[in-house]
Amino acid sequence: MTAAPTGQPTAGTELPPLEIPVTRTLIVAGAIASRDYQDVHHDAELARQKGSPDVFMNILTTNGLVGRYITDHFGPTAMLRKVAIRLGVPNYPGDTMVLTGRIEAVDGDTATVRVVGANALGRHVTGTVTVTVPTQAPPSAPAPEGRS
Amino acid sequence: MSGEAGKGAVPGAGTAASTHPDALGERMERDALGVRPESDGLGERPEADALGVRLKAYEGAPAALAGAGKDPVNAPMIRHWCEAMGDTSPAYSGPDAIAPPTMLQAWTMGGLSGHEARTGAYDELLGLLDASGCTSVVATDCEQEYLRPLRPGDRVAFDSMIESVSDRKTTKLGTGYFVTTRTDVRVDGDLVGTHRFRILKYAPARRKAPAPRPRPVVNRDNAGFWQGVADRRLLVQRCTDCGTLRHPWLPGCNACGGPDWDTVEASGAGTVHSYVVMHHPPFPAFTESDQGTGTAGPYAVGLVELAEGVRMVSNVVGVPYDKVRIGLPVRVEFRTYEDTEGALVLPVFRVVEGEG
């Protein structure tokens, strides 16, 4: 998504939800891309031996998805300042996580967004993201290569 | 993940567990904040927690010193991350690319080959917890602050400290301690981000092993029957005086009183003569239902009349419990049940294909 900057954020605004299909591929790709080789994130057999019904998403992937959710919405010039998340129920393959967000506060060009990611089991993640959204595209804004 | 707390990783800068199955779930439903390491009613107030006192002594100790990212910030790792996350933001590609800020921890991960920067203090802390039975670990919180974007070419250095160790807490997962580490990430000496990571290191709550099925009481009067079952043969006693078949096995003939007997092998064919369906109370040993739901009961108990004329009590399988009917044709099946006491073979009766 390369949504254009949406102008100034307003407290109380609900962000459109983002559905993340929690595939086995996403779990494994996210774990490896974050250099997390804990077996419970890629080896279903070992995960079962440790009492889990299947592999499950690692916290770094969840963190990355929360960050993506915010920057998808506010656009490529938005700068993440803080991402603080807390995990709840696991993200297992076959589930869908729906990320929702609400702008809690705005201070100048900086917004605080409360994010919840829920799946069929309950809340996988709750968190708060602080993001700065430049009032106008800075003149030095990169003219990025099209990345579809 | 259990049993290897952040093996080969630097705390907070490489311990990357995630939630455990059954983790904290119901609590999250009630409280979006889930487990708090501080007081929220989740924790039990420790009394004379000697271990806790020892663990507290590690607060402020370094967990990793002079750690260095294994790779400089680089476009390929950024691209792999974006592919995995489905993140197509143009900010992360092209000549002015920055790294996704949430990759902060990834640059500090030890990966498969582990880390060298971990300090003795952190290993000691984990060792104490392991020795006390807190062998499992889940990540519960990640808090990152980004002071400036990372760009390809940046060489990441980091230090990590044990920021806090909680009192002993009891959670759904088990009892243990929350350990919070804080990692400062620097490039060329400048702080570029901080990363606070919290794990719960805990002794897993005992999972109840499924109750074993009750074993048949084998005595000298019925040992022959059970030997037959072990051989996958359904044996019926026959009085050698009058020829009457009998089941269950008995020392003498009910028809003529004769004490002598031999056996005939039943064909295994039969019909449901009568049945009951057990609904309540649930019996923990009978957790296997024919629908494979893994829940206890209900289950059908049949009184099966064998083709040879004797009747036998056992489970009727192959149809849902509420589809068992008098007169259903069935055939014996020797089913093996594996449980904590080993393997048990029992004769059950499967509804003949096309019936029921």
XYZ file of C-alpha atoms in Angstrom:
504
model
C 0.000 0.000 0.000
C 1.321 3.355 -0.862
C -1.535 5.369 0.474
C -0.892 9.036 0.092
C -0.411 10.957 3.298
C -3.852 11.578 4.626
C -3.335 15.010 6.013
C -3.391 15.785 9.660
C -4.471 12.996 11.984
C -7.370 13.726 14.286
C -7.920 12.239 17.688
C -10.745 9.775 17.730
C -10.255 8.672 14.146
C -10.625 4.948 13.609
C -8.180 3.444 11.165
C -9.609 1.064 8.580
C -9.002 -2.521 9.679
C -6.273 -4.580 8.061
C -6.809 -8.309 7.709
C -3.702 -10.444 7.921
C -4.177 -14.065 6.873
C -1.957 -15.947 9.295
C -0.456 -18.505 6.973
C 2.260 -20.974 7.809
C 4.343 -19.189 5.204
C 3.906 -15.834 6.915
C 4.876 -17.303 10.285
C 8.007 -18.975 8.958
C 8.986 -16.127 6.633
C 8.517 -13.593 9.420
C 10.565 -15.626 11.868
C 13.428 -16.067 9.457
C 13.335 -12.481 8.188
C 13.635 -11.400 11.814
C 16.443 -13.919 12.349
C 14.463 -15.798 14.962
C 15.240 -19.478 14.626
C 13.337 -20.700 17.677
C 11.933 -24.017 16.540
C 8.390 -23.256 17.676
C 8.175 -20.744 14.847
C 9.020 -23.154 12.030
C 8.913 -26.782 13.185
C 5.394 -27.980 13.894
C 6.560 -31.311 15.300
C 8.843 -29.694 17.874
C 6.184 -27.092 18.639
C 3.798 -29.925 19.452
C 6.360 -31.598 21.667
C 6.465 -28.366 23.636
C 2.747 -28.350 24.119
C 1.702 -26.089 21.268
C -0.779 -27.361 18.707
C 1.228 -25.864 15.876
C 3.882 -23.312 15.022
C 2.975 -19.782 16.011
C 3.991 -16.264 15.068
C 6.977 -14.704 16.807
C 6.796 -11.349 18.507
C 9.072 -9.646 15.972
C 6.683 -10.444 13.154
C 3.774 -9.142 15.164
C 5.773 -5.997 15.819
C 6.547 -5.634 12.136
C 2.918 -6.067 11.166
C 1.805 -3.449 13.670
C 4.365 -1.052 12.250
C 3.215 -1.804 8.714
C -0.401 -1.215 9.687
C 0.433 2.283 10.855
C 2.683 3.276 7.972
C 0.266 1.788 5.426
C -2.311 4.164 6.779
C -0.258 7.314 7.250
C 1.885 6.878 4.174
C 5.585 6.532 3.451
C 6.552 9.882 4.944
C 5.195 8.900 8.354
C 7.946 8.176 10.852
C 7.442 5.622 13.582
C 8.683 6.967 16.899
C 7.587 4.279 19.319
C 5.991 0.887 19.002
C 5.028 -0.811 22.249
C 3.157 -4.088 22.057
C 1.929 -6.751 24.413
C 1.075 -10.242 23.281
C -1.948 -12.281 24.200
C -3.225 -15.376 22.444
C -1.001 -16.899 19.780
C -1.305 -16.467 16.023
C -1.599 -19.997 14.623
C -1.635 -20.966 10.944
C -5.055 -20.783 9.361
C -6.267 -17.955 11.529
C -6.828 -14.376 10.453
C -5.653 -11.446 12.491
C -7.590 -8.242 12.082
C -5.682 -5.141 13.063
C -7.707 -2.161 14.156
C -6.539 1.189 15.394
C -7.761 4.406 16.873
C -5.973 7.696 17.107
C -5.928 8.436 20.791
C -4.119 11.738 20.841
C -2.501 14.209 18.530
C 0.274 16.561 19.547
C 1.395 18.756 16.681
C 2.350 16.413 13.876
C 2.640 13.406 16.172
C -0.176 10.965 16.776
C -0.595 8.215 19.329
C -2.489 5.262 17.959
C -3.909 2.422 19.978
C -3.716 -0.826 18.020
C -5.424 -4.151 18.619
C -4.859 -7.318 16.611
C -7.556 -9.905 17.177
C -7.827 -13.429 15.867
C -10.295 -16.246 16.384
C -8.837 -16.973 19.811
C -8.995 -13.427 21.094
C -6.571 -10.566 21.241
C -3.200 -11.502 19.874
C -1.682 -8.090 20.364
C -2.465 -4.782 21.941
C -0.199 -1.860 21.585
C 0.467 1.798 21.245
C 2.270 3.404 18.360
C 3.586 6.920 18.259
C 4.000 8.233 14.735
C 5.009 11.544 13.282
C 3.222 12.600 10.140
C 4.832 15.554 8.392
C 2.310 18.247 7.662
C 3.407 18.336 4.068
C 5.593 16.096 2.072
C 9.091 17.359 2.720
C 10.771 18.807 -0.356
C 13.475 16.215 -0.043
C 10.959 13.412 -0.017
C 12.356 10.576 -2.021
C 10.706 9.851 -5.323
C 10.638 6.166 -4.697
C 10.902 3.549 -7.334
C 7.483 2.069 -7.934
C 7.199 -1.014 -5.837
C 3.768 -2.033 -6.947
C 9.301 -22.195 23.236
C 10.434 -23.913 26.331
C 13.553 -25.106 27.912
C 15.961 -22.883 26.152
C 15.534 -19.339 27.141
C 16.890 -17.290 24.348
C 19.589 -19.792 23.637
C 22.227 -18.218 21.549
C 20.548 -14.901 21.827
C 21.072 -11.743 23.694
C 18.268 -10.834 26.034
C 16.031 -8.255 24.595
C 18.312 -8.203 21.664
C 17.641 -11.608 20.426
C 15.321 -13.487 22.685
C 12.387 -13.736 20.435
C 9.872 -16.051 21.870
C 6.259 -15.425 21.338
C 3.090 -16.289 23.064
C 2.576 -19.806 24.099
C -0.512 -21.794 23.322
C -3.030 -21.325 26.050
C -1.101 -18.245 26.926
C -2.811 -15.648 28.925
C -5.657 -15.825 26.515
C -8.712 -15.569 28.630
C -7.112 -12.882 30.605
C -6.449 -10.926 27.456
C -10.126 -11.161 26.732
C -10.865 -9.392 29.946
C -7.927 -7.062 29.972
C -6.297 -5.894 26.846
C -3.097 -5.464 28.738
C -2.913 -9.107 29.556
C -0.346 -10.081 32.077
C 1.346 -7.330 33.936
C 4.574 -7.957 35.648
C 3.473 -5.551 38.308
C 0.548 -6.010 40.576
C -2.731 -6.676 38.859
C -4.110 -9.567 40.753
C -2.400 -11.948 38.415
C 0.534 -12.388 40.642
C 0.583 -14.093 43.933
C 2.245 -12.144 46.665
C 5.457 -13.968 47.351
C 6.187 -14.814 50.912
C 9.785 -15.415 51.752
C 10.643 -15.919 48.109
C 14.323 -16.555 48.513
C 14.817 -17.097 44.820
C 13.095 -13.821 44.048
C 15.497 -12.010 46.337
C 18.456 -13.567 44.568
C 17.016 -12.685 41.169
C 16.425 -9.083 42.174
C 20.136 -8.735 42.769
C 20.622 -8.914 39.013
C 18.637 -5.765 38.350
C 20.929 -3.253 36.747
C 23.470 -5.839 35.699
C 24.559 -5.861 32.088
C 23.017 -8.554 29.921
C 25.095 -7.886 26.851
C 28.080 -5.653 26.434
C 29.545 -4.246 23.275
C 27.310 -6.352 21.092
C 27.651 -5.856 17.389
C 25.103 -6.579 14.727
C 26.186 -9.531 12.633
C 25.467 -7.624 9.460
C 25.351 -3.938 8.766
C 21.916 -2.641 7.954
C 21.440 -3.818 4.391
C 18.965 -3.762 1.545
C 18.593 -7.537 1.131
C 17.550 -8.104 4.732
C 15.229 -5.140 4.494
C 13.666 -6.566 1.357
C 13.238 -10.003 2.921
C 11.567 -8.417 5.911
C 9.232 -6.358 3.723
C 8.335 -9.422 1.681
C 7.506 -11.382 4.816
C 5.463 -8.570 6.328
C 3.759 -7.686 3.078
C 5.079 -4.175 3.566
C 5.238 -2.353 0.243
C 6.044 1.103 1.556
C 8.357 2.899 -0.864
C 10.245 4.276 2.133
C 12.088 0.955 2.390
C 13.483 0.695 -1.102
C 15.366 2.791 -3.558
C 18.428 4.966 -3.111
C 17.085 6.771 -0.033
C 15.740 3.670 1.627
C 15.499 3.410 5.365
C 15.057 0.183 7.256
C 11.599 -0.455 8.680
C 11.965 0.894 12.205
C 10.409 -2.265 13.653
C 13.413 -4.187 12.360
C 15.416 -2.681 15.227
C 15.686 -5.958 17.106
C 16.372 -7.991 13.985
C 19.723 -6.206 13.527
C 20.780 -7.404 16.958
C 19.712 -11.029 16.633
C 22.270 -13.755 17.035
C 20.601 -15.963 14.476
C 21.482 -19.618 14.218
C 25.059 -19.108 15.275
C 24.232 -17.226 18.471
C 25.800 -14.295 20.148
C 29.088 -13.674 21.820
C 28.126 -10.546 23.679
C 25.984 -12.085 26.365
C 27.316 -11.526 29.847
C 27.814 -13.933 32.679
C 25.196 -12.102 34.711
C 22.417 -12.854 32.290
C 23.431 -16.477 31.926
C 23.541 -16.774 35.700
C 20.091 -15.285 36.008
C 18.661 -17.696 33.462
C 20.567 -20.532 35.082
C 19.035 -19.768 38.459
C 15.608 -19.750 36.895
C 16.250 -22.979 35.015
C 17.521 -24.633 38.179
C 14.377 -23.588 40.016
C 12.225 -25.262 37.388
C 11.420 -22.119 35.423
C 12.638 -23.687 32.223
C 10.117 -22.240 29.769
C 9.990 -18.778 28.334
C 7.545 -16.611 26.445
C 7.951 -13.080 25.207
C 5.209 -10.858 26.511
C 6.154 -7.302 25.668
C 8.257 -5.382 23.221
C 8.649 -1.638 23.481
C 10.778 0.148 20.961
C 11.681 3.760 20.544
C 13.308 5.036 17.379
C 15.459 8.126 17.547
C 16.514 8.129 13.932
C 16.007 5.793 11.003
C 18.554 3.145 10.200
C 19.897 3.093 6.672
C 21.829 0.566 4.658
C 25.439 0.676 5.708
C 24.764 1.537 9.325
C 26.725 -0.709 11.668
C 24.689 -1.453 14.727
C 26.208 -1.787 18.179
C 24.250 -2.483 21.301
C 24.382 -2.880 25.043
C 21.726 -4.566 27.056
C 20.963 -4.487 30.733
C 18.673 -6.387 33.043
C 16.252 -3.650 33.884
C 13.957 -5.471 36.244
C 12.979 -8.837 37.590
C 9.443 -9.133 38.864
C 8.220 -10.807 41.987
C 7.119 -14.355 41.508
C 3.922 -14.421 39.482
C 1.407 -17.092 38.790
C -0.114 -17.014 35.334
C -2.180 -19.364 33.276
C 1.011 -20.714 31.793
C 2.668 -21.397 35.073
C 4.537 -19.681 37.861
C 7.650 -17.694 37.211
C 9.281 -14.309 36.888
C 9.093 -11.531 34.333
C 12.530 -10.415 33.250
C 12.772 -7.096 31.466
C 15.838 -6.143 29.524
C 16.618 -2.859 27.908
C 18.850 -2.611 24.910
C 20.379 0.576 23.623
C 21.198 0.470 19.948
C 23.900 2.748 18.634
C 25.461 3.634 15.342
C 28.839 5.374 15.423
C 28.332 5.984 19.110
C 24.989 7.727 18.675
C 21.908 6.278 20.244
C 19.494 5.412 17.434
C 16.923 3.338 19.272
C 16.012 1.592 22.467
C 14.399 -1.741 22.782
C 12.735 -3.027 25.926
C 11.863 -6.681 25.936
C 10.015 -8.634 28.554
C 9.903 -12.358 28.914
C 8.138 -14.591 31.361
C 10.419 -17.369 32.490
C 8.257 -19.934 34.158
C 7.702 -23.437 35.350
C 4.956 -24.759 33.100
C 1.729 -25.499 34.888
C 1.339 -29.233 34.975
C -0.691 -30.441 32.096
C -2.907 -33.221 33.231
C -2.098 -36.358 31.341
C -5.260 -37.920 29.997
C -6.631 -40.375 32.503
C -5.756 -43.914 31.488
C -8.620 -46.185 30.565
C -9.544 -48.555 33.320
C -7.864 -51.943 32.854
C -9.859 -55.125 32.810
C -9.583 -57.196 35.942
C -8.000 -60.402 34.715
C -8.300 -63.456 36.950
C -7.961 -67.175 36.510
C -11.600 -67.464 35.474
C -11.408 -64.994 32.582
C -7.719 -65.042 31.680
C -8.471 -67.134 28.592
C -10.812 -64.502 27.239
C -8.228 -61.741 27.578
C -5.511 -63.904 26.112
C -7.809 -64.343 23.133
C -8.280 -60.581 22.865
C -4.538 -60.093 22.955
C -4.368 -62.522 20.018
C -7.193 -60.615 18.251
C -9.571 -63.538 18.727
C -12.952 -63.312 20.367
C -13.275 -66.520 22.400
C -16.523 -67.810 23.839
C -16.577 -70.423 26.572
C -18.339 -73.695 25.806
C -19.385 -76.283 28.372
C -17.870 -79.617 27.386
C -20.623 -81.447 29.254
C -23.697 -79.934 27.589
C -22.222 -77.782 24.830
C -23.833 -74.542 26.024
C -21.938 -71.348 25.104
C -21.492 -68.781 27.830
C -20.239 -65.221 28.282
C -18.915 -63.626 30.409
C -16.526 -66.311 31.400
C -17.421 -68.323 34.511
C -15.956 -71.292 36.387
C -18.990 -73.468 35.711
C -21.901 -73.960 33.360
C -25.114 -72.177 34.252
C -27.109 -74.760 32.302
C -25.776 -78.030 33.678
C -23.298 -77.068 36.375
C -20.474 -78.785 34.552
C -17.009 -77.474 35.504
C -15.227 -78.362 32.285
C -15.060 -76.176 29.219
C -13.305 -75.349 26.015
C -13.621 -72.362 23.702
C -14.948 -71.510 20.281
C -13.818 -68.490 18.352
C -16.707 -66.183 17.578
C -17.075 -64.970 14.018
C -17.202 -61.410 15.303
C -20.555 -60.688 13.731
C -23.374 -59.474 15.939
C -26.240 -57.074 16.371
C -26.980 -54.397 18.909
C -29.340 -56.070 21.349
C -29.626 -53.003 23.541
C -27.609 -49.947 24.421
C -27.274 -46.953 26.667
C -25.706 -43.571 25.952
C -23.556 -42.176 28.729
C -23.953 -38.405 28.985
C -23.166 -37.569 32.546
C -21.007 -37.522 34.473
C -18.163 -37.170 31.989
C -15.579 -39.818 32.665
C -12.045 -38.544 32.128
C -10.747 -41.874 30.893
C -13.168 -41.909 28.002
C -12.020 -38.756 26.312
C -11.961 -40.282 22.886
C -15.240 -40.009 21.154
C -15.964 -41.440 17.767
C -16.234 -37.973 16.367
C -12.699 -37.372 17.447
C -13.622 -34.245 19.282
C -11.238 -35.062 22.049
C -13.841 -34.316 24.629
C -15.289 -36.652 27.139
C -18.446 -38.374 26.040
C -21.212 -38.857 25.352
C -20.549 -42.382 24.210
C -22.674 -45.414 23.418
C -22.356 -48.659 25.327
C -23.878 -51.589 23.512
C -25.098 -54.959 24.622
C -24.154 -56.888 21.513
C -25.585 -60.251 20.705
C -23.025 -62.305 18.842
C -24.041 -64.497 15.958
C -23.220 -67.430 18.242
C -25.918 -66.299 20.649
C -24.059 -64.926 23.655
C -24.123 -61.239 24.558
C -21.239 -58.964 25.318
C -20.969 -55.387 26.589
C -18.676 -53.004 24.758
C -18.536 -49.740 22.867
C -20.374 -49.341 19.621
C -18.210 -47.343 17.260
C -18.388 -46.071 13.716
C -21.517 -43.993 14.119
C -22.234 -41.017 16.346
C -23.459 -42.041 19.768
C -26.957 -40.825 18.976
C -27.221 -42.999 15.883
C -26.875 -46.306 17.694
C -30.066 -48.327 17.425
C -31.279 -51.741 18.501
C -30.795 -54.245 15.719
C -27.819 -52.534 14.082
C -25.462 -55.103 12.590
C -21.974 -54.793 14.038
C -18.669 -56.571 13.789
C -15.925 -56.896 16.345
C -12.855 -54.701 15.996
C -9.812 -54.989 18.192
C -8.882 -51.473 19.053
C -5.620 -50.450 20.662
C -5.724 -47.639 23.180
C -2.430 -45.976 24.039
C -2.257 -44.114 27.305
C 0.061 -43.485 30.203
C -0.153 -47.102 31.270
C 0.793 -48.440 27.885
C -1.177 -50.138 25.174
C -4.515 -51.732 25.852
C -6.392 -53.869 23.336
C -10.145 -54.024 23.690
C -12.836 -55.607 21.545
C -15.306 -52.977 20.398
C -18.106 -53.284 17.889
C -18.130 -51.326 14.689
C -21.347 -50.708 12.862
C -21.296 -52.596 9.577
C -20.731 -50.335 6.576
C -23.889 -48.971 5.083
C -25.862 -49.361 8.270
C -26.697 -46.867 10.909
